[in-house]
XYZ file of C-alpha atoms in Angstrom:
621
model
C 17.007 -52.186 -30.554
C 18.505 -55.598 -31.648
C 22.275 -54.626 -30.867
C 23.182 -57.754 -32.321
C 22.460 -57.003 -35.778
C 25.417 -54.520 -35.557
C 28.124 -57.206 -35.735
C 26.516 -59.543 -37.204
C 26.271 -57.912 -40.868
C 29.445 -58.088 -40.928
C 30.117 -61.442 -39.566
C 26.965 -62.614 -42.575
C 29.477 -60.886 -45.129
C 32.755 -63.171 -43.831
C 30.492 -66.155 -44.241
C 29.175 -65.456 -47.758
C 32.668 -63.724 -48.767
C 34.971 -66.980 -47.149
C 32.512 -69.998 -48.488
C 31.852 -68.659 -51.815
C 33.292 -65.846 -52.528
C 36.113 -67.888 -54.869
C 33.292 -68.324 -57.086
C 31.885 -64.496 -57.435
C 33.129 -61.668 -59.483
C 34.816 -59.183 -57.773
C 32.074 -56.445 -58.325
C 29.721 -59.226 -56.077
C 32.677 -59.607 -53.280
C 32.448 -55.833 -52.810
C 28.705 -55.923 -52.722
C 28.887 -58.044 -50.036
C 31.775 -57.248 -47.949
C 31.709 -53.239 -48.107
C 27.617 -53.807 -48.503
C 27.674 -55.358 -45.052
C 30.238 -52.730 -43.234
C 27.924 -50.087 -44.610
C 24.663 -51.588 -43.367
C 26.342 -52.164 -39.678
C 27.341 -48.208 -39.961
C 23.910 -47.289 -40.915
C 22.316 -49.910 -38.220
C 24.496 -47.691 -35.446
C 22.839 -44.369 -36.536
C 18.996 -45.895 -36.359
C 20.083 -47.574 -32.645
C 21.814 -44.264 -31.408
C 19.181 -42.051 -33.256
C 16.616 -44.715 -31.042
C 18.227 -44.351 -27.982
C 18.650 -40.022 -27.481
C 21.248 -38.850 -25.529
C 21.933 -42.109 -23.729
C 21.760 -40.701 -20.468
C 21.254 -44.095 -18.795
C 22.789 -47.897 -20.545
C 20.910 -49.920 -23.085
C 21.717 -53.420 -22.463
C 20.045 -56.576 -24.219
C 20.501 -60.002 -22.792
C 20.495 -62.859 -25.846
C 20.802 -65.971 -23.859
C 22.974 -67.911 -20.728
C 26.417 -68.539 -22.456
C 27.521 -70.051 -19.025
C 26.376 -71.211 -15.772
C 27.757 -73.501 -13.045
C 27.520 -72.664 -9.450
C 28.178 -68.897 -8.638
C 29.048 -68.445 -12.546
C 26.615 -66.969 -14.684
C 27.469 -65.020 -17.175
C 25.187 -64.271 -20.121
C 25.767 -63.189 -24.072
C 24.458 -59.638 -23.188
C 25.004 -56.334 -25.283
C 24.919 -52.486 -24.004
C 25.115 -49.492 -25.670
C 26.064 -46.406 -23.536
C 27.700 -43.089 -24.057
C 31.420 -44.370 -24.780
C 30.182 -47.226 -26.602
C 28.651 -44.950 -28.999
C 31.234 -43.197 -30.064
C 33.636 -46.620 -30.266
C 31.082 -47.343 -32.939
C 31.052 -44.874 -34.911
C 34.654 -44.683 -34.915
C 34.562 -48.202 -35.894
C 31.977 -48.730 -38.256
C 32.559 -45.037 -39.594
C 36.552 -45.330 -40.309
C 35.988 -49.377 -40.786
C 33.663 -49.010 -44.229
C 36.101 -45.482 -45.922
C 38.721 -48.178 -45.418
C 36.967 -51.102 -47.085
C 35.344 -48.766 -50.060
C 39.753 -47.464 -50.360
C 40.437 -51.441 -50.328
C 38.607 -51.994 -53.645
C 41.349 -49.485 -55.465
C 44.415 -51.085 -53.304
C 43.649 -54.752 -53.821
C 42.257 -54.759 -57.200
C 45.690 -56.277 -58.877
C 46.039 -58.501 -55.694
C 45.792 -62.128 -55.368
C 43.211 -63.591 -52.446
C 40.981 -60.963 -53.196
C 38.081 -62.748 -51.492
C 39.713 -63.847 -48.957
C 41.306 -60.439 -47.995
C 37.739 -58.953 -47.712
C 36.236 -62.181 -45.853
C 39.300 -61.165 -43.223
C 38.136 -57.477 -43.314
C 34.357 -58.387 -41.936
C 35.564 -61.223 -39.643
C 37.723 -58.704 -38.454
C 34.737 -55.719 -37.725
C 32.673 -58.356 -36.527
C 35.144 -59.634 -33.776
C 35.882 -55.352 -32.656
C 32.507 -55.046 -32.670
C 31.553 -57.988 -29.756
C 34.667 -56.416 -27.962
C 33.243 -53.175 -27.938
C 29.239 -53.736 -27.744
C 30.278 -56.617 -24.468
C 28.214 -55.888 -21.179
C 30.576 -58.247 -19.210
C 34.430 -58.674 -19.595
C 33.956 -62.645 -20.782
C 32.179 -61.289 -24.204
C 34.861 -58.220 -24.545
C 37.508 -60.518 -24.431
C 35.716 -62.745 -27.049
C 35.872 -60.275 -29.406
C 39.100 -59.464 -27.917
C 40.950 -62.550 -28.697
C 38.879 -61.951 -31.906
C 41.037 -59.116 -33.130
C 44.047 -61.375 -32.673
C 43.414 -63.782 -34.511
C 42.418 -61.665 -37.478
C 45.623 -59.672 -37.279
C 47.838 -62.448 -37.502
C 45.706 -63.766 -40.792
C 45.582 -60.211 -42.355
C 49.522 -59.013 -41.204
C 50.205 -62.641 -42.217
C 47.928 -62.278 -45.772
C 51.125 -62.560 -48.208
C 51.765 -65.598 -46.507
C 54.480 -67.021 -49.495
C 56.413 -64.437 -47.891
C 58.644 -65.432 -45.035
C 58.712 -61.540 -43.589
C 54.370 -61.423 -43.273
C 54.475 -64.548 -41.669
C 57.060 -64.022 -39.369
C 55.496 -60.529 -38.467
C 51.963 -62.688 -37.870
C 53.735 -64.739 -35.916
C 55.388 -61.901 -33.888
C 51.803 -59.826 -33.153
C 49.823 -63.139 -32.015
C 52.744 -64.563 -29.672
C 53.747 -61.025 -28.417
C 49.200 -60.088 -27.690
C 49.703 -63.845 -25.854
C 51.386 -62.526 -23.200
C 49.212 -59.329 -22.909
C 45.899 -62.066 -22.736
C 47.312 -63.673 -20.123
C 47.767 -60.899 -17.741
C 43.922 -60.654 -18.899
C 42.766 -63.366 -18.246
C 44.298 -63.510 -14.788
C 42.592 -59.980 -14.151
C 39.369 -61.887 -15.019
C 39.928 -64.872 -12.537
C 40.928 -62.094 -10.119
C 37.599 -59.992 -11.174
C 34.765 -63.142 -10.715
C 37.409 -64.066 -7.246
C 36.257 -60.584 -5.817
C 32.963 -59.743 -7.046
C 31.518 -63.092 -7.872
C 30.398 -61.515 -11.101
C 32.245 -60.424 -14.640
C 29.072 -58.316 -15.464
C 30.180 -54.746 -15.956
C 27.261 -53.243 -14.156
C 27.897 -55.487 -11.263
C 31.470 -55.169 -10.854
C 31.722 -51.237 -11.484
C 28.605 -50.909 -8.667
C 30.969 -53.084 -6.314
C 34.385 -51.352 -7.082
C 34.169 -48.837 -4.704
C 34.124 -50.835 -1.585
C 36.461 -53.453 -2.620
C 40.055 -53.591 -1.355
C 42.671 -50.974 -3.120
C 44.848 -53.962 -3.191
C 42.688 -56.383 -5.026
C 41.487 -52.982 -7.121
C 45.471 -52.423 -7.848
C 46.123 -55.814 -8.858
C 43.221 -56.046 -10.927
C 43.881 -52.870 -12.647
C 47.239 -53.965 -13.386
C 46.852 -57.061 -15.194
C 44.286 -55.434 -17.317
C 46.878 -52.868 -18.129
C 49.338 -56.018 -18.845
C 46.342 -56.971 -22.191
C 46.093 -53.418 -22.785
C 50.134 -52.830 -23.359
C 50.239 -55.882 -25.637
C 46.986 -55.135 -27.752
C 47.898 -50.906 -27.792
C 51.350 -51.777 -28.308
C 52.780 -50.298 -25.154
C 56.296 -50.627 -23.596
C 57.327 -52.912 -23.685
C 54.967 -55.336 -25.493
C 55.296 -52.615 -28.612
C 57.463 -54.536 -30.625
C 54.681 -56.423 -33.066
C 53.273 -53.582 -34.166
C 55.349 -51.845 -36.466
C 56.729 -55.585 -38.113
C 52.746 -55.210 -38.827
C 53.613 -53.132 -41.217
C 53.833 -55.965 -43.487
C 50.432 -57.029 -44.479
C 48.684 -54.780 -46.758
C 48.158 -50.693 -46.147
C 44.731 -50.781 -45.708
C 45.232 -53.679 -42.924
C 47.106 -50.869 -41.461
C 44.787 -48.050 -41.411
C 41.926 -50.575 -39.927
C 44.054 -52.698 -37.014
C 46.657 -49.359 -36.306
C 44.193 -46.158 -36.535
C 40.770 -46.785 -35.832
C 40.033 -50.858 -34.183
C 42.366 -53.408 -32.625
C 45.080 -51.195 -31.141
C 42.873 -48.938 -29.105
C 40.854 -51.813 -27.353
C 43.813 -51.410 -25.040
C 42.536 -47.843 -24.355
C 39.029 -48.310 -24.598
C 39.374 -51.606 -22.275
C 40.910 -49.240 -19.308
C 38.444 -46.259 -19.832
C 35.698 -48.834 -20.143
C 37.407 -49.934 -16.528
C 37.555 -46.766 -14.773
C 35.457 -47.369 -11.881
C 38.068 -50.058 -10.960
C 40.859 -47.447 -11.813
C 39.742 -44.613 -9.841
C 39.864 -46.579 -6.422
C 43.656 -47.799 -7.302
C 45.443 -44.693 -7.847
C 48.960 -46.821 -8.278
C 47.467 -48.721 -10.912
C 46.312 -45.484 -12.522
C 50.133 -44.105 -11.819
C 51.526 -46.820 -13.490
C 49.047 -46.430 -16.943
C 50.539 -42.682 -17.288
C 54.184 -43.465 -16.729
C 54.033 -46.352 -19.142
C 51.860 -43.867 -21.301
C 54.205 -41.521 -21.800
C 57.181 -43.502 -22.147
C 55.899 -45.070 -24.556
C 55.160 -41.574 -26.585
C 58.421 -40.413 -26.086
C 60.471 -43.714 -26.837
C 58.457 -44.689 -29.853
C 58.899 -40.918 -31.140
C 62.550 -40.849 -30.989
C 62.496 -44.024 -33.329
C 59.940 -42.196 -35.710
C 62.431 -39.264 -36.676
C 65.355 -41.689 -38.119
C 62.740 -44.345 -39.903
C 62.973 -44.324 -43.782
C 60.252 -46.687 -44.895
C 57.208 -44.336 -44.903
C 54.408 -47.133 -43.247
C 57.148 -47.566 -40.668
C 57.165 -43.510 -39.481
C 53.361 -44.058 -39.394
C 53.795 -47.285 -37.291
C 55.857 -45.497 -34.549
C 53.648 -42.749 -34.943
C 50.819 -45.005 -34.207
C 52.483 -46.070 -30.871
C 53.441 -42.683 -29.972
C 49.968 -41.579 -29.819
C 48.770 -44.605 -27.629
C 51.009 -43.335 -25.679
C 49.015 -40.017 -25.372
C 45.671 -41.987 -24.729
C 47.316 -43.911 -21.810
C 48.327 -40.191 -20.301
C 45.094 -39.368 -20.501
C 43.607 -41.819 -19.192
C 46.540 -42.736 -16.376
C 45.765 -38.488 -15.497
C 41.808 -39.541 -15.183
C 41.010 -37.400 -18.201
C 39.296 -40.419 -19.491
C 37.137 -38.364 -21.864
C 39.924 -36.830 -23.564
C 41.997 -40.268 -24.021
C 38.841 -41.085 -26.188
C 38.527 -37.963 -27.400
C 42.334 -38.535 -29.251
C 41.369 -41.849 -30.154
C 38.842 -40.705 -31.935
C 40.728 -37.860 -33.674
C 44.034 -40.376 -34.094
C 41.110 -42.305 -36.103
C 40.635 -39.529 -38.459
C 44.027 -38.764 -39.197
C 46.428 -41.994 -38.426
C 43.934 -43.639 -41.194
C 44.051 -40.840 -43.543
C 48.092 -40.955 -43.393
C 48.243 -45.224 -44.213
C 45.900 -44.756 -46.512
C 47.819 -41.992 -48.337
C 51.151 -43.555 -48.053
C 49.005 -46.615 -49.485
C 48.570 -43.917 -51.952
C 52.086 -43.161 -52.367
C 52.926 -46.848 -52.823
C 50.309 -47.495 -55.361
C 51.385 -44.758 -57.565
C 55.056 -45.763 -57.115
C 54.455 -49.476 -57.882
C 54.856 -50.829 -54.324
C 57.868 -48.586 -53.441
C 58.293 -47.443 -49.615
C 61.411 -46.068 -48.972
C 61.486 -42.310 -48.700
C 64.861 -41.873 -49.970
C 63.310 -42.964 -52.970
C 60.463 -40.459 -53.721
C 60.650 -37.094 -53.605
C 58.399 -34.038 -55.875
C 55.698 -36.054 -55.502
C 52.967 -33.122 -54.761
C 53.038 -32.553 -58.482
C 52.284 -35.907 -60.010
C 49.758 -37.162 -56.989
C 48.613 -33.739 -55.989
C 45.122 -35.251 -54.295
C 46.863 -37.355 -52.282
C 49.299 -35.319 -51.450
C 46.304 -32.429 -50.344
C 45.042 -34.975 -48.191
C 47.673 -36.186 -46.611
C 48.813 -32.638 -45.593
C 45.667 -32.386 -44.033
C 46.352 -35.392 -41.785
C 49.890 -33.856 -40.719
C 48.924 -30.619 -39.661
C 46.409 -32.260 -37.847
C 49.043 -34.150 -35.921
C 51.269 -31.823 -35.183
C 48.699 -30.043 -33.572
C 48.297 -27.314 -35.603
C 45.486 -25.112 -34.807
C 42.401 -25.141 -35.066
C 42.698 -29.074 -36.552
C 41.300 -32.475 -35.101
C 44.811 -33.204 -32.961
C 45.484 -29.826 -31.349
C 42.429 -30.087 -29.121
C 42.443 -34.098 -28.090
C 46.457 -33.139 -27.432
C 45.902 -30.250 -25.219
C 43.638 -31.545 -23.197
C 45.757 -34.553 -22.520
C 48.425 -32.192 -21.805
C 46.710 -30.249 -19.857
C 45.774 -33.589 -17.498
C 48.820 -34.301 -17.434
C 49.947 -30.584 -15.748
C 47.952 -31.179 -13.479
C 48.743 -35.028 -12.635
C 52.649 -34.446 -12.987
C 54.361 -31.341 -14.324
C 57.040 -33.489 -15.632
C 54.384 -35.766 -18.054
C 53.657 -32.106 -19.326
C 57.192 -31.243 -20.654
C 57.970 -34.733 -21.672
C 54.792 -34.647 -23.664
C 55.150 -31.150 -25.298
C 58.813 -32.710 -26.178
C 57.394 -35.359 -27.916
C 54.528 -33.252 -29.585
C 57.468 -31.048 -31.144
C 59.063 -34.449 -32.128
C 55.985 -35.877 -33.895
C 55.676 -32.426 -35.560
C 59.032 -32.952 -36.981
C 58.807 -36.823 -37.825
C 55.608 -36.550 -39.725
C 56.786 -33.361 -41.701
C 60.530 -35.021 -42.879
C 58.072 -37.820 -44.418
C 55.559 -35.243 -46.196
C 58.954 -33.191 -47.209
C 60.647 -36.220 -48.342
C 58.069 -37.651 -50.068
C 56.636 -34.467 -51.996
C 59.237 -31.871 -51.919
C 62.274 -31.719 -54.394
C 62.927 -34.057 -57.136
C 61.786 -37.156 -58.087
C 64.350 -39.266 -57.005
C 62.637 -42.721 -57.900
C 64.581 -43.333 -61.580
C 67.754 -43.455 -60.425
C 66.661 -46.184 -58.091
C 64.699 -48.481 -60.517
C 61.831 -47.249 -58.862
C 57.980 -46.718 -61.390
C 59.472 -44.086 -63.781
C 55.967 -42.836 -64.163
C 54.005 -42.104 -60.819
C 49.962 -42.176 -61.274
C 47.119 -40.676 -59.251
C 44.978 -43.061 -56.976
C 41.741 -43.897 -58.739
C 38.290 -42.239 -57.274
C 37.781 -45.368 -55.336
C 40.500 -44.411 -53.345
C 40.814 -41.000 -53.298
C 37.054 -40.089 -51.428
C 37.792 -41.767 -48.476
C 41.153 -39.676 -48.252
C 38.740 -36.625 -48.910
C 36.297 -37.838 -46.178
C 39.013 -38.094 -43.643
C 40.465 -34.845 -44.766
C 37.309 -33.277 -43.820
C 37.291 -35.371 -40.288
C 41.336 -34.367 -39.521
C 40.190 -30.730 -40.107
C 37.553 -29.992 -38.197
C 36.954 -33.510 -36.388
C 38.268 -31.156 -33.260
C 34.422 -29.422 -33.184
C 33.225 -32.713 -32.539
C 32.930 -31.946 -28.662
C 33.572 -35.673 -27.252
C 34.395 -34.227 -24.050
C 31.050 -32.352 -23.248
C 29.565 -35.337 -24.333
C 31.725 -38.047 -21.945
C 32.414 -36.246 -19.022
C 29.151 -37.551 -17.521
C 30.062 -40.644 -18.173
C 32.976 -40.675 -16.686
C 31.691 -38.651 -13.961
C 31.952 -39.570 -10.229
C 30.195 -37.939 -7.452
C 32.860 -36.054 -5.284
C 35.901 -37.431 -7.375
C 36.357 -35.420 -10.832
C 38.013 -37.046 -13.504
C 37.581 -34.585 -16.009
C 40.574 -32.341 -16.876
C 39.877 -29.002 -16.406
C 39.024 -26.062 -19.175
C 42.319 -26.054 -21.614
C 44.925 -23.313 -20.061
C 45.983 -20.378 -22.902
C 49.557 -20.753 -21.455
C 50.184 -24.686 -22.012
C 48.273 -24.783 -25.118
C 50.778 -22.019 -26.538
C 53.652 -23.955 -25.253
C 52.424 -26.932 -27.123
C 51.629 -25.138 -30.229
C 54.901 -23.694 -30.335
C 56.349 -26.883 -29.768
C 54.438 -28.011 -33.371
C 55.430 -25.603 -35.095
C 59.324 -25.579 -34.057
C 59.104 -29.479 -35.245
C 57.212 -27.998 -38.454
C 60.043 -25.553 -38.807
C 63.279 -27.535 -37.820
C 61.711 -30.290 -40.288
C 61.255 -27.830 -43.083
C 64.839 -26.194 -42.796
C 66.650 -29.573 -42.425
C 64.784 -31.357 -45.663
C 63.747 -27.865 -48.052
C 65.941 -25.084 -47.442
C 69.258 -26.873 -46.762
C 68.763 -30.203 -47.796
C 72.302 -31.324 -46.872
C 72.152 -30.337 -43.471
C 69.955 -33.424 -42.198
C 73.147 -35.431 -43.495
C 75.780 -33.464 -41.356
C 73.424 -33.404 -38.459
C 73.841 -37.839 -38.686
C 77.404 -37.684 -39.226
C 77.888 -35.219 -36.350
C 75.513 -37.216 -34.414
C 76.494 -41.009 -35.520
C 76.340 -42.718 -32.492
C 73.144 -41.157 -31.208
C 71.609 -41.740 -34.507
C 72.250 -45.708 -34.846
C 70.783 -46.599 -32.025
C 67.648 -44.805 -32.644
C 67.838 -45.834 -36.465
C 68.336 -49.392 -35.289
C 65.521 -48.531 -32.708
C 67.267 -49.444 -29.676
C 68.369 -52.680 -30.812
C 65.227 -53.859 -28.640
C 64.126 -56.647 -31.116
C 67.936 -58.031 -31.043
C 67.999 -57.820 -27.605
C 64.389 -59.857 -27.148
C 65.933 -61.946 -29.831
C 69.296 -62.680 -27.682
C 67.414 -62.656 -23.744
C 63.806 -64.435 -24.720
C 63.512 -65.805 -28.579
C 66.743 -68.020 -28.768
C 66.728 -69.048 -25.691
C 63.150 -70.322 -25.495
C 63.496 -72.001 -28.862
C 67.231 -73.196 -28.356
C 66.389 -74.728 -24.574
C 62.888 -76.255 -26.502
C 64.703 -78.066 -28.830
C 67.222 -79.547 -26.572
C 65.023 -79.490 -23.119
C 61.772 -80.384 -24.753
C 62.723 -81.919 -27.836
C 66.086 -83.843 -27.496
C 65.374 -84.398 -23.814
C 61.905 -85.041 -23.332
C 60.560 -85.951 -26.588
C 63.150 -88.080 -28.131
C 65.267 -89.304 -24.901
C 62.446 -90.012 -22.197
C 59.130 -90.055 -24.140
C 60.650 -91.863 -27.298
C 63.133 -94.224 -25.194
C 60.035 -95.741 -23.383
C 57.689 -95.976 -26.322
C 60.997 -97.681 -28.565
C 61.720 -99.692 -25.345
C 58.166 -101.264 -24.696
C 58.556 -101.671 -28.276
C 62.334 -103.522 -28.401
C 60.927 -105.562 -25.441
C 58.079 -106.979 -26.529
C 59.959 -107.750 -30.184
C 62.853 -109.260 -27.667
C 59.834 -111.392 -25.687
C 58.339 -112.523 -29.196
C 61.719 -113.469 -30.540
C 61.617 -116.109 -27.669
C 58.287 -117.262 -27.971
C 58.979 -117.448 -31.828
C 60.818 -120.599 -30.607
C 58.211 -122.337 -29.107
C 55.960 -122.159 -32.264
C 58.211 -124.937 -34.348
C 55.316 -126.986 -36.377
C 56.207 -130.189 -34.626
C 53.076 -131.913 -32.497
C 55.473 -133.946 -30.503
C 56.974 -130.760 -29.678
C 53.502 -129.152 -28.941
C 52.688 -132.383 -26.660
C 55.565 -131.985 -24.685
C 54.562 -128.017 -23.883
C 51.560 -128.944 -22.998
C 52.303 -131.918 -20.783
C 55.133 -129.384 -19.083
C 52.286 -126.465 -18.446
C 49.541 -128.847 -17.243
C 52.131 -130.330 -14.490
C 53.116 -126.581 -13.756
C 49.564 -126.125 -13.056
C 49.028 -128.972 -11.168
C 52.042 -128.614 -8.847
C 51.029 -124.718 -8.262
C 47.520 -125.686 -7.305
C 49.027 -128.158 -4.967
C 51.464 -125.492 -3.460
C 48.416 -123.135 -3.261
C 46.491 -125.795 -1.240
C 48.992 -126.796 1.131
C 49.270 -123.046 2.429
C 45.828 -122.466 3.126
């Protein structure tokens, strides 16, 4: 079915987009780069179309990448049932957000280079998720990285971007390396880093080995999904462009963590504490990075948290074995995380690069598309039924019932707090008065043009009623194991009314605090001031990495490394050989005087130095 076409279309488009691309018109850059994207997409329909209802793997080996002794491991590709719907996800969400890109860029400098970024980047999500073996998924793994930190880095003359690139690839670092050792660890135990082989082995393998394993996968997947407590890159990603956003935050890089574990579950299912550990950390991280989202002013940044809060669901699910459903709201999160940075990349196009809420305000009236859209995207994550997030929700909710009746309350708590969040920023933002002018803010805000407003209108359409799209159904036998069901059972009227009701009290409080008495949300900080600067100030978490972990290393570099090593031991010896053999010359400096007696005499001296040594040597044999 020649798989491989499917990333490389868009890697073709980096190369003709990053070698010559300074040279086209921008009309032939978006041929190419959104041209490419496109094709991949279309590619994906023919090879699922091909390939029916996928009840068995497709795999396609290319070539040996790698063989010494026991070590073989081959450039191979397989499609199966979850890899299907990562690429339509990816491909699907990836070109709406390069066709919205032409609109959002079109006054930017780099322009070629931003869209050469954009294919590198689809290429390197599509190895990771088309790998048959764990060698190629972190390929495209690493991949991702490195095109994060050049497109969160892309306005590099500014000292915030770069620092934020900096941030996401050293913080993913640390998540790699627990990767990497879970690879060692993989090839250690099953002489193999083939999925098939592995997953057919996993069952009689030692739970310890299985639990170790499982864990330092779950170590890359915190730092690429941004879990606690590896989080803290993600929403200082918030400075490259929006669409950058929308790509690496909705629909791509940050829910490789998620689809590396489900990919994994054969391994998870036989190491129950690893599994444990993936919903605790799962819902921590929904609830923490929630509680931030309700004080955050800059609108990307409530979407960031956001973003991180709803990882946090996927881990449940999948830490609960309801792998199908922690897909199922990855898919949905696709439809509307990416519709809500794209329409706050709305927002900040009409308002002439202006994010701060406090600044907006009566906006529904002069963007009234965008602001239709984006509604669409918050009802849909609030839960709001029938829409795309009330279904993947419940049924991670329901999982986690049945895993840990605790995980179920926590989760409808944060539910009713993403309700709330997300509404203060649609109220804020389009309710009331313009409140722009007074702040030197664009006097004049303008719709989106059509180039940006029909992939908010696609997405609409996907936030709504992406919920009918029955993932489940179609992943349960995937996921299926014969006497152990992972599947969360049929959604329970009770708990889904619980959670609904949790929505739409968020909806409500949101509503009250920011529309009917707008000077109540004040009172409630002043009453609250304490409670409300540390979650404004989100924990202090990045001061506190910068006090226990980013001074120190750099401070104890510079005078350890630097200072100690470098200039003390390293450049002592290299200046001392050097002083010494100046020291050495300066004496035999001396002996070169121009005068031939001079030179007899040294020569006459050195032969009878010989001569007596040979004699010495002689006389001791």
């Amino acid at each position: 079915m020649l798989l491989w076409l499917i990333p490389v279309l868009p890697l073709a488009g980096f190369v003709i987009n990053g070698l010559f691309g300074r040279r086209f018109s921008k009309s032939l850059i978006n041929v190419v780069a959104i041209g490419s994207v496109v094709l991949s997409f279309a590619w994906v329909l023919k090879t699922l179309a091909g390939l029916g209802d996928l009840e068995t793997t497709h795999a396609e080996h290319y070539f040996t990448w790698i063989q010494s002794g026991a070590l073989n491991i081959g450039c191979d590709m397989a499609v199966d049932r979850l890899t299907a719907v990562m690429l339509l996800v990816v491909t699907g969400i990836g070109s709406l957000i390069h066709i919205y890109s032409i609109g959002y860029m079109a006054h930017e400098g780099g322009y070629y280079r931003f869209f050469a970024y954009l294919n590198l980047f689809m290429f390197f999500m599509l190895v990771l998720v088309l790998a048959a073996n764990y060698l190629v998924l972190f390929v495209g793994w690493e991949g991702v990285g490195l095109c994060s930190y050049l497109l969160i880095g892309f306005y590099f003359d500014k000292k915030f971007a770069t620092d934020a690139g900096n941030k996401a690839f050293i913080v993913n670092r640390i998540g790699d390396f627990g990767f990497s050792l879970a690879m060692f660890l993989i090839f250690k135990n099953f002489g193999s880093l083939d999925f098939a082989t592995v997953f057919q082995q996993a069952p009689g393998a030692p739970e310890a080995a299985l639990t170790t394993i499982g864990l330092l996968l779950l170590v890359g997947a915190c730092g690429k999904s941004a879990q606690l407590p590896l989080y803290v890159w993600l929403p200082d990603a918030m400075a490259g462009p929006t669409p950058v956003s929308a790509l690496i935050h909705a629909a791509t890089m940050v829910t490789a963590g998620v689809y590396m574990c489900a990919r994994s579950f054969p391994i998870y299912i036989h190491a129950p504490a690893a599994m444990d550990t993936i919903a605790v950390i799962g819902i921590a991280t929904a609830f923490f990075a929630a509680t931030i989202g309700l004080a955050q002013n800059d609108i990307k940044k409530v979407f960031a948290y956001s973003t991180v809060s709803q990882l946090g669901y996927m881990f449940v699910g999948v830490g609960c074995g309801a792998f199908s459903a922690g897909i199922y709201h990855l898919m949905t999160h696709a439809f509307f995380k990416a519709l809500l940075f794209l329409g706050s990349g709305s927002v900040i196009h009409a308002l002439s690069g202006e994010q701060d809420m406090r600044h907006m305000g009566g906006l529904r009236k002069k963007i009234p598309w965008t602001f239709a859209t984006m509604m669409c995207a918050a009802v849909a994550i609030a839960g709001v039924p029938p829409f795309s997030g009330f279904f993947s929700k419940d049924e991670i909710l329901v999982a986690a019932n049945h895993h840990a009746p605790w995980m179920f309350w926590l989760g409808v708590i944060t539910a009713g707090m993403t309700a709330f969040y997300v509404f203060r920023a649609m109220f804020l933002t389009f309710f009331g008065e313009y409140r722009g002018d007074a702040h030197g803010s664009h006097a004049h805000p303008h719709e989106s043009p059509p180039v940006m407003l029909i992939p908010l209108a696609v997405l609409a359409l996907l936030s709504l009623g992406g919920g009918f799209i029955k993932i489940p159904a179609f992943l349960d036998r995937f996921f299926e194991v014969p006497g152990m069901p992972v599947a969360a059972e049929s959604p329970e009227t009770a708990l889904m009314a619980i959670s609904v009701a949790a929505g739409v009290l968020g909806i409500a409080l949101a509503y009250v605090m920011y529309i009917a008495k707008p000077g109540m949300a004040d009172s409630f900080v002043s009453a609250l001031k304490a409670p409300y600067t540390l979650i404004y100030n989100k924990y202090f978490v990045d001061e506190l990495y910068d006090a226990t972990v980013v001074k120190p290393v750099v401070n104890g570099s510079r005078v350890l490394l630097w200072k100690g090593l470098d200039a003390g031991v390293i450049d002592g010896m290299v200046n001392g050989v050097g002083a010494r053999a100046r020291n050495i010359g300066g004496v035999l400096r001396l002996i070169q005087s121009g005068n031939i007696r001079s030179y007899a005499t040294w020569v006459l001296l050195g032969s009878v130095l010989v001569i007596v040594a040979l004699g010495i040597a002689g006389g001791l044999r």
